[in-house]
Amino acid sequence: MDYGMSPELEKFRMEVRAFVEEHAPAIPPKAGVRSAEDAAEHALIKDWIGKLFAAGYMGGDWPEQYGGNGSKHSAEEDVVVGEEIARARAPHFAGAGGLVSHALIDFGTEEQRSRYLPGIRSGQDTWCQLFSEPSSGSDLASLRTKAVRTDDGGFRVTGQKVWTTNGHWAEYGYLLARTDPDAPKHKGISAFIVDMRLPGVEVRPLREMTGTSDFNEVFLDSVELPADALIGELNKGWTIANSSLGHERSGVATSVVRLRQGVDALKDLAKNVEKNGRPAIEDGAVQETLGRFTAEVEALSALVYANISRWSRGTERPQDAPMAKLMFSELGVELARFALELSGEAGILVEGDSGAIDHGRWQDEFLYARAFTIAGGSSEIMRNIIAERGLKMPR
């Protein structure tokens, strides 16, 4: 039984596992958070997300009037669902649908909820997150995209966003833009809904070293938004964004499952490749490294469940999430690097190349792993937060 899991949650886990095995789409797994490679794959993912919502495995924490279970749903159940989807290596709910749904539930108007929440639950509306910018890096509050009031009460938006997952598939975007340039940087930001089909919205996919385009840069050239595109109060976007981000608690737990799978796959790899003329698994240094990886993954699992328990009790510490995020992202890089070292010259081969080990899995894992040390706050930022807020060290 996993650390922190009650018998009731284990029963729920078996239920979710059976559902995932029956309904998950047959899409070849890849490292990291990836977008659909073509329209057919995107349709499969949308159908899959709709089934998860319909079964109550996603959106369970929504109020009952919007299709959720309200107070009957727990954060631990979200973790179980995320873990079982990861265990099956099935597609995750990529994009911003989960984030914007909580922004609308907590801060939106009834008209906005009625208009947009059903499309999220059905899986038919894909959302992207228009937060990050080329000039802001990990300091999101320094964003420069502007939303200026127009005579009819709407807003004219101009700016650029980047690292936008699913931007090339999205019908809608969850946007942060500056509405008061004279206010302190955290105070003058507002949250908006952007129809990605509006004139002036240009999406340019970014081709990554993995060979795929999962992220995009988005240009907003005098995009006219109606007044009802504003989420919540004017200049309260920072509060709204942080509140919606605070609902996500299953991400690192999901990554623990992936890391554990990675260690198991590394053990299999070590049995199938040679070092000094014999199976690498028989080498003492390899055994020591595999043992260290196993211990670190289990330590991370314990840390994640302890963090979830503290969050449920309202005793979460500022260093909790950064510690877990830092640990999983850096460990992912180490795992992938060691796999390539074990693979030798064949480690440079990718999927489709003759002689590629595990169909090029480790090359894909290695190329993507570095992204996790940047996305969601770089490792350097995480260390600063741990030092300053957790250990109370000077800036």
PDB file of N, CA and C in Angstrom, residues 290-348:
ATOM      1  N   LEU A 290      21.310   2.072  -9.271  1.00  0.00           N
ATOM      2  CA  LEU A 290      19.893   1.683  -9.316  1.00  0.00           C
ATOM      3  C   LEU A 290      19.286   1.694  -7.913  1.00  0.00           C
ATOM      4  N   GLY A 291      20.058   1.265  -6.921  1.00  0.00           N
ATOM      5  CA  GLY A 291      19.564   1.301  -5.542  1.00  0.00           C
ATOM      6  C   GLY A 291      19.330   2.723  -5.065  1.00  0.00           C
ATOM      7  N   ARG A 292      20.248   3.623  -5.440  1.00  0.00           N
ATOM      8  CA  ARG A 292      20.080   5.037  -5.052  1.00  0.00           C
ATOM      9  C   ARG A 292      18.843   5.640  -5.705  1.00  0.00           C
ATOM     10  N   PHE A 293      18.648   5.359  -6.995  1.00  0.00           N
ATOM     11  CA  PHE A 293      17.461   5.866  -7.676  1.00  0.00           C
ATOM     12  C   PHE A 293      16.184   5.352  -7.009  1.00  0.00           C
ATOM     13  N   THR A 294      16.166   4.073  -6.680  1.00  0.00           N
ATOM     14  CA  THR A 294      14.981   3.488  -6.035  1.00  0.00           C
ATOM     15  C   THR A 294      14.685   4.187  -4.714  1.00  0.00           C
ATOM     16  N   ALA A 295      15.719   4.397  -3.909  1.00  0.00           N
ATOM     17  CA  ALA A 295      15.533   5.045  -2.611  1.00  0.00           C
ATOM     18  C   ALA A 295      15.052   6.485  -2.778  1.00  0.00           C
ATOM     19  N   GLU A 296      15.605   7.202  -3.753  1.00  0.00           N
ATOM     20  CA  GLU A 296      15.223   8.602  -3.950  1.00  0.00           C
ATOM     21  C   GLU A 296      13.781   8.726  -4.432  1.00  0.00           C
ATOM     22  N   VAL A 297      13.348   7.821  -5.305  1.00  0.00           N
ATOM     23  CA  VAL A 297      11.970   7.869  -5.777  1.00  0.00           C
ATOM     24  C   VAL A 297      11.000   7.591  -4.623  1.00  0.00           C
ATOM     25  N   GLU A 298      11.333   6.615  -3.780  1.00  0.00           N
ATOM     26  CA  GLU A 298      10.442   6.309  -2.654  1.00  0.00           C
ATOM     27  C   GLU A 298      10.452   7.445  -1.623  1.00  0.00           C
ATOM     28  N   ALA A 299      11.593   8.088  -1.453  1.00  0.00           N
ATOM     29  CA  ALA A 299      11.633   9.254  -0.558  1.00  0.00           C
ATOM     30  C   ALA A 299      10.772  10.382  -1.104  1.00  0.00           C
ATOM     31  N   LEU A 300      10.835  10.594  -2.416  1.00  0.00           N
ATOM     32  CA  LEU A 300      10.001  11.622  -3.036  1.00  0.00           C
ATOM     33  C   LEU A 300       8.522  11.287  -2.879  1.00  0.00           C
ATOM     34  N   SER A 301       8.177  10.015  -3.027  1.00  0.00           N
ATOM     35  CA  SER A 301       6.783   9.607  -2.846  1.00  0.00           C
ATOM     36  C   SER A 301       6.297   9.945  -1.439  1.00  0.00           C
ATOM     37  N   ALA A 302       7.120   9.646  -0.426  1.00  0.00           N
ATOM     38  CA  ALA A 302       6.747   9.965   0.950  1.00  0.00           C
ATOM     39  C   ALA A 302       6.596  11.471   1.151  1.00  0.00           C
ATOM     40  N   LEU A 303       7.497  12.232   0.533  1.00  0.00           N
ATOM     41  CA  LEU A 303       7.432  13.691   0.638  1.00  0.00           C
ATOM     42  C   LEU A 303       6.142  14.221   0.014  1.00  0.00           C
ATOM     43  N   VAL A 304       5.789  13.702  -1.159  1.00  0.00           N
ATOM     44  CA  VAL A 304       4.586  14.164  -1.846  1.00  0.00           C
ATOM     45  C   VAL A 304       3.336  13.903  -1.008  1.00  0.00           C
ATOM     46  N   TYR A 305       3.230  12.687  -0.446  1.00  0.00           N
ATOM     47  CA  TYR A 305       2.045  12.378   0.360  1.00  0.00           C
ATOM     48  C   TYR A 305       2.008  13.189   1.650  1.00  0.00           C
ATOM     49  N   ALA A 306       3.175  13.458   2.226  1.00  0.00           N
ATOM     50  CA  ALA A 306       3.216  14.318   3.414  1.00  0.00           C
ATOM     51  C   ALA A 306       2.750  15.724   3.062  1.00  0.00           C
ATOM     52  N   ASN A 307       3.167  16.213   1.882  1.00  0.00           N
ATOM     53  CA  ASN A 307       2.740  17.542   1.433  1.00  0.00           C
ATOM     54  C   ASN A 307       1.230  17.599   1.235  1.00  0.00           C
ATOM     55  N   ILE A 308       0.683  16.557   0.618  1.00  0.00           N
ATOM     56  CA  ILE A 308      -0.764  16.511   0.391  1.00  0.00           C
ATOM     57  C   ILE A 308      -1.521  16.492   1.711  1.00  0.00           C
ATOM     58  N   SER A 309      -1.004  15.742   2.673  1.00  0.00           N
ATOM     59  CA  SER A 309      -1.646  15.693   3.991  1.00  0.00           C
ATOM     60  C   SER A 309      -1.643  17.059   4.662  1.00  0.00           C
ATOM     61  N   ARG A 310      -0.500  17.759   4.570  1.00  0.00           N
ATOM     62  CA  ARG A 310      -0.432  19.096   5.161  1.00  0.00           C
ATOM     63  C   ARG A 310      -1.382  20.046   4.445  1.00  0.00           C
ATOM     64  N   TRP A 311      -1.448  19.956   3.119  1.00  0.00           N
ATOM     65  CA  TRP A 311      -2.350  20.825   2.372  1.00  0.00           C
ATOM     66  C   TRP A 311      -3.797  20.576   2.779  1.00  0.00           C
ATOM     67  N   SER A 312      -4.180  19.316   2.959  1.00  0.00           N
ATOM     68  CA  SER A 312      -5.549  18.974   3.347  1.00  0.00           C
ATOM     69  C   SER A 312      -5.902  19.536   4.719  1.00  0.00           C
ATOM     70  N   ARG A 313      -4.899  19.626   5.590  1.00  0.00           N
ATOM     71  CA  ARG A 313      -5.130  20.151   6.942  1.00  0.00           C
ATOM     72  C   ARG A 313      -4.962  21.663   7.023  1.00  0.00           C
ATOM     73  N   GLY A 314      -4.543  22.277   5.927  1.00  0.00           N
ATOM     74  CA  GLY A 314      -4.320  23.717   5.942  1.00  0.00           C
ATOM     75  C   GLY A 314      -3.025  24.119   6.608  1.00  0.00           C
ATOM     76  N   THR A 315      -2.036  23.199   6.661  1.00  0.00           N
ATOM     77  CA  THR A 315      -0.755  23.495   7.312  1.00  0.00           C
ATOM     78  C   THR A 315       0.403  23.433   6.310  1.00  0.00           C
ATOM     79  N   GLU A 316       0.101  23.645   5.042  1.00  0.00           N
ATOM     80  CA  GLU A 316       1.121  23.588   3.997  1.00  0.00           C
ATOM     81  C   GLU A 316       2.176  24.667   4.219  1.00  0.00           C
ATOM     82  N   ARG A 317       3.420  24.303   3.958  1.00  0.00           N
ATOM     83  CA  ARG A 317       4.542  25.229   4.129  1.00  0.00           C
ATOM     84  C   ARG A 317       5.000  25.735   2.764  1.00  0.00           C
ATOM     85  N   PRO A 318       5.577  26.937   2.700  1.00  0.00           N
ATOM     86  CA  PRO A 318       5.966  27.501   1.392  1.00  0.00           C
ATOM     87  C   PRO A 318       7.015  26.680   0.666  1.00  0.00           C
ATOM     88  N   GLN A 319       7.816  25.902   1.393  1.00  0.00           N
ATOM     89  CA  GLN A 319       8.859  25.112   0.743  1.00  0.00           C
ATOM     90  C   GLN A 319       8.387  23.740   0.285  1.00  0.00           C
ATOM     91  N   ASP A 320       7.173  23.328   0.630  1.00  0.00           N
ATOM     92  CA  ASP A 320       6.733  21.963   0.343  1.00  0.00           C
ATOM     93  C   ASP A 320       6.712  21.660  -1.155  1.00  0.00           C
ATOM     94  N   ALA A 321       5.937  22.417  -1.919  1.00  0.00           N
ATOM     95  CA  ALA A 321       5.827  22.163  -3.357  1.00  0.00           C
ATOM     96  C   ALA A 321       7.157  22.369  -4.077  1.00  0.00           C
ATOM     97  N   PRO A 322       7.925  23.436  -3.779  1.00  0.00           N
ATOM     98  CA  PRO A 322       9.227  23.591  -4.445  1.00  0.00           C
ATOM     99  C   PRO A 322      10.187  22.439  -4.188  1.00  0.00           C
ATOM    100  N   MET A 323      10.197  21.885  -2.959  1.00  0.00           N
ATOM    101  CA  MET A 323      11.080  20.758  -2.663  1.00  0.00           C
ATOM    102  C   MET A 323      10.745  19.555  -3.540  1.00  0.00           C
ATOM    103  N   ALA A 324       9.445  19.248  -3.641  1.00  0.00           N
ATOM    104  CA  ALA A 324       9.032  18.096  -4.434  1.00  0.00           C
ATOM    105  C   ALA A 324       9.300  18.324  -5.917  1.00  0.00           C
ATOM    106  N   LYS A 325       8.992  19.522  -6.391  1.00  0.00           N
ATOM    107  CA  LYS A 325       9.196  19.835  -7.807  1.00  0.00           C
ATOM    108  C   LYS A 325      10.674  19.758  -8.165  1.00  0.00           C
ATOM    109  N   LEU A 326      11.525  20.321  -7.341  1.00  0.00           N
ATOM    110  CA  LEU A 326      12.962  20.296  -7.585  1.00  0.00           C
ATOM    111  C   LEU A 326      13.479  18.863  -7.622  1.00  0.00           C
ATOM    112  N   MET A 327      13.017  18.068  -6.681  1.00  0.00           N
ATOM    113  CA  MET A 327      13.526  16.701  -6.574  1.00  0.00           C
ATOM    114  C   MET A 327      13.126  15.860  -7.782  1.00  0.00           C
ATOM    115  N   PHE A 328      11.850  15.943  -8.195  1.00  0.00           N
ATOM    116  CA  PHE A 328      11.422  15.082  -9.301  1.00  0.00           C
ATOM    117  C   PHE A 328      12.048  15.516 -10.626  1.00  0.00           C
ATOM    118  N   SER A 329      12.185  16.826 -10.848  1.00  0.00           N
ATOM    119  CA  SER A 329      12.710  17.276 -12.138  1.00  0.00           C
ATOM    120  C   SER A 329      14.192  16.956 -12.278  1.00  0.00           C
ATOM    121  N   GLU A 330      14.962  17.147 -11.216  1.00  0.00           N
ATOM    122  CA  GLU A 330      16.395  16.856 -11.292  1.00  0.00           C
ATOM    123  C   GLU A 330      16.641  15.344 -11.347  1.00  0.00           C
ATOM    124  N   LEU A 331      15.832  14.574 -10.621  1.00  0.00           N
ATOM    125  CA  LEU A 331      15.985  13.124 -10.651  1.00  0.00           C
ATOM    126  C   LEU A 331      15.646  12.568 -12.032  1.00  0.00           C
ATOM    127  N   GLY A 332      14.679  13.175 -12.695  1.00  0.00           N
ATOM    128  CA  GLY A 332      14.320  12.738 -14.041  1.00  0.00           C
ATOM    129  C   GLY A 332      15.479  12.880 -15.010  1.00  0.00           C
ATOM    130  N   VAL A 333      16.229  13.971 -14.897  1.00  0.00           N
ATOM    131  CA  VAL A 333      17.403  14.182 -15.751  1.00  0.00           C
ATOM    132  C   VAL A 333      18.456  13.113 -15.471  1.00  0.00           C
ATOM    133  N   GLU A 334      18.691  12.826 -14.187  1.00  0.00           N
ATOM    134  CA  GLU A 334      19.687  11.822 -13.818  1.00  0.00           C
ATOM    135  C   GLU A 334      19.327  10.441 -14.353  1.00  0.00           C
ATOM    136  N   LEU A 335      18.052  10.065 -14.232  1.00  0.00           N
ATOM    137  CA  LEU A 335      17.606   8.759 -14.713  1.00  0.00           C
ATOM    138  C   LEU A 335      17.848   8.615 -16.210  1.00  0.00           C
ATOM    139  N   ALA A 336      17.430   9.622 -16.963  1.00  0.00           N
ATOM    140  CA  ALA A 336      17.571   9.550 -18.410  1.00  0.00           C
ATOM    141  C   ALA A 336      19.034   9.546 -18.836  1.00  0.00           C
ATOM    142  N   ARG A 337      19.853  10.330 -18.158  1.00  0.00           N
ATOM    143  CA  ARG A 337      21.283  10.372 -18.494  1.00  0.00           C
ATOM    144  C   ARG A 337      21.933   9.015 -18.236  1.00  0.00           C
ATOM    145  N   PHE A 338      21.585   8.393 -17.116  1.00  0.00           N
ATOM    146  CA  PHE A 338      22.179   7.094 -16.788  1.00  0.00           C
ATOM    147  C   PHE A 338      21.737   6.028 -17.796  1.00  0.00           C
ATOM    148  N   ALA A 339      20.490   6.109 -18.251  1.00  0.00           N
ATOM    149  CA  ALA A 339      20.004   5.156 -19.250  1.00  0.00           C
ATOM    150  C   ALA A 339      20.814   5.266 -20.540  1.00  0.00           C
ATOM    151  N   LEU A 340      21.124   6.495 -20.944  1.00  0.00           N
ATOM    152  CA  LEU A 340      21.912   6.680 -22.159  1.00  0.00           C
ATOM    153  C   LEU A 340      23.348   6.177 -21.956  1.00  0.00           C
ATOM    154  N   GLU A 341      23.886   6.355 -20.768  1.00  0.00           N
ATOM    155  CA  GLU A 341      25.230   5.847 -20.491  1.00  0.00           C
ATOM    156  C   GLU A 341      25.253   4.319 -20.587  1.00  0.00           C
ATOM    157  N   LEU A 342      24.221   3.666 -20.052  1.00  0.00           N
ATOM    158  CA  LEU A 342      24.134   2.214 -20.145  1.00  0.00           C
ATOM    159  C   LEU A 342      23.973   1.754 -21.589  1.00  0.00           C
ATOM    160  N   SER A 343      23.282   2.563 -22.387  1.00  0.00           N
ATOM    161  CA  SER A 343      22.983   2.174 -23.764  1.00  0.00           C
ATOM    162  C   SER A 343      24.188   2.253 -24.686  1.00  0.00           C
ATOM    163  N   GLY A 344      25.205   3.003 -24.286  1.00  0.00           N
ATOM    164  CA  GLY A 344      26.376   3.150 -25.126  1.00  0.00           C
ATOM    165  C   GLY A 344      26.067   3.910 -26.403  1.00  0.00           C
ATOM    166  N   GLU A 345      26.692   3.509 -27.515  1.00  0.00           N
ATOM    167  CA  GLU A 345      26.505   4.224 -28.778  1.00  0.00           C
ATOM    168  C   GLU A 345      25.055   4.176 -29.245  1.00  0.00           C
ATOM    169  N   ALA A 346      24.329   3.092 -28.899  1.00  0.00           N
ATOM    170  CA  ALA A 346      22.932   2.967 -29.322  1.00  0.00           C
ATOM    171  C   ALA A 346      22.045   4.006 -28.646  1.00  0.00           C
ATOM    172  N   GLY A 347      22.555   4.671 -27.617  1.00  0.00           N
ATOM    173  CA  GLY A 347      21.766   5.667 -26.899  1.00  0.00           C
ATOM    174  C   GLY A 347      21.442   6.890 -27.723  1.00  0.00           C
ATOM    175  N   ILE A 348      22.192   7.118 -28.801  1.00  0.00           N
ATOM    176  CA  ILE A 348      21.907   8.296 -29.631  1.00  0.00           C
ATOM    177  C   ILE A 348      20.802   8.026 -30.654  1.00  0.00           C
TER     178      ILE A 348
END
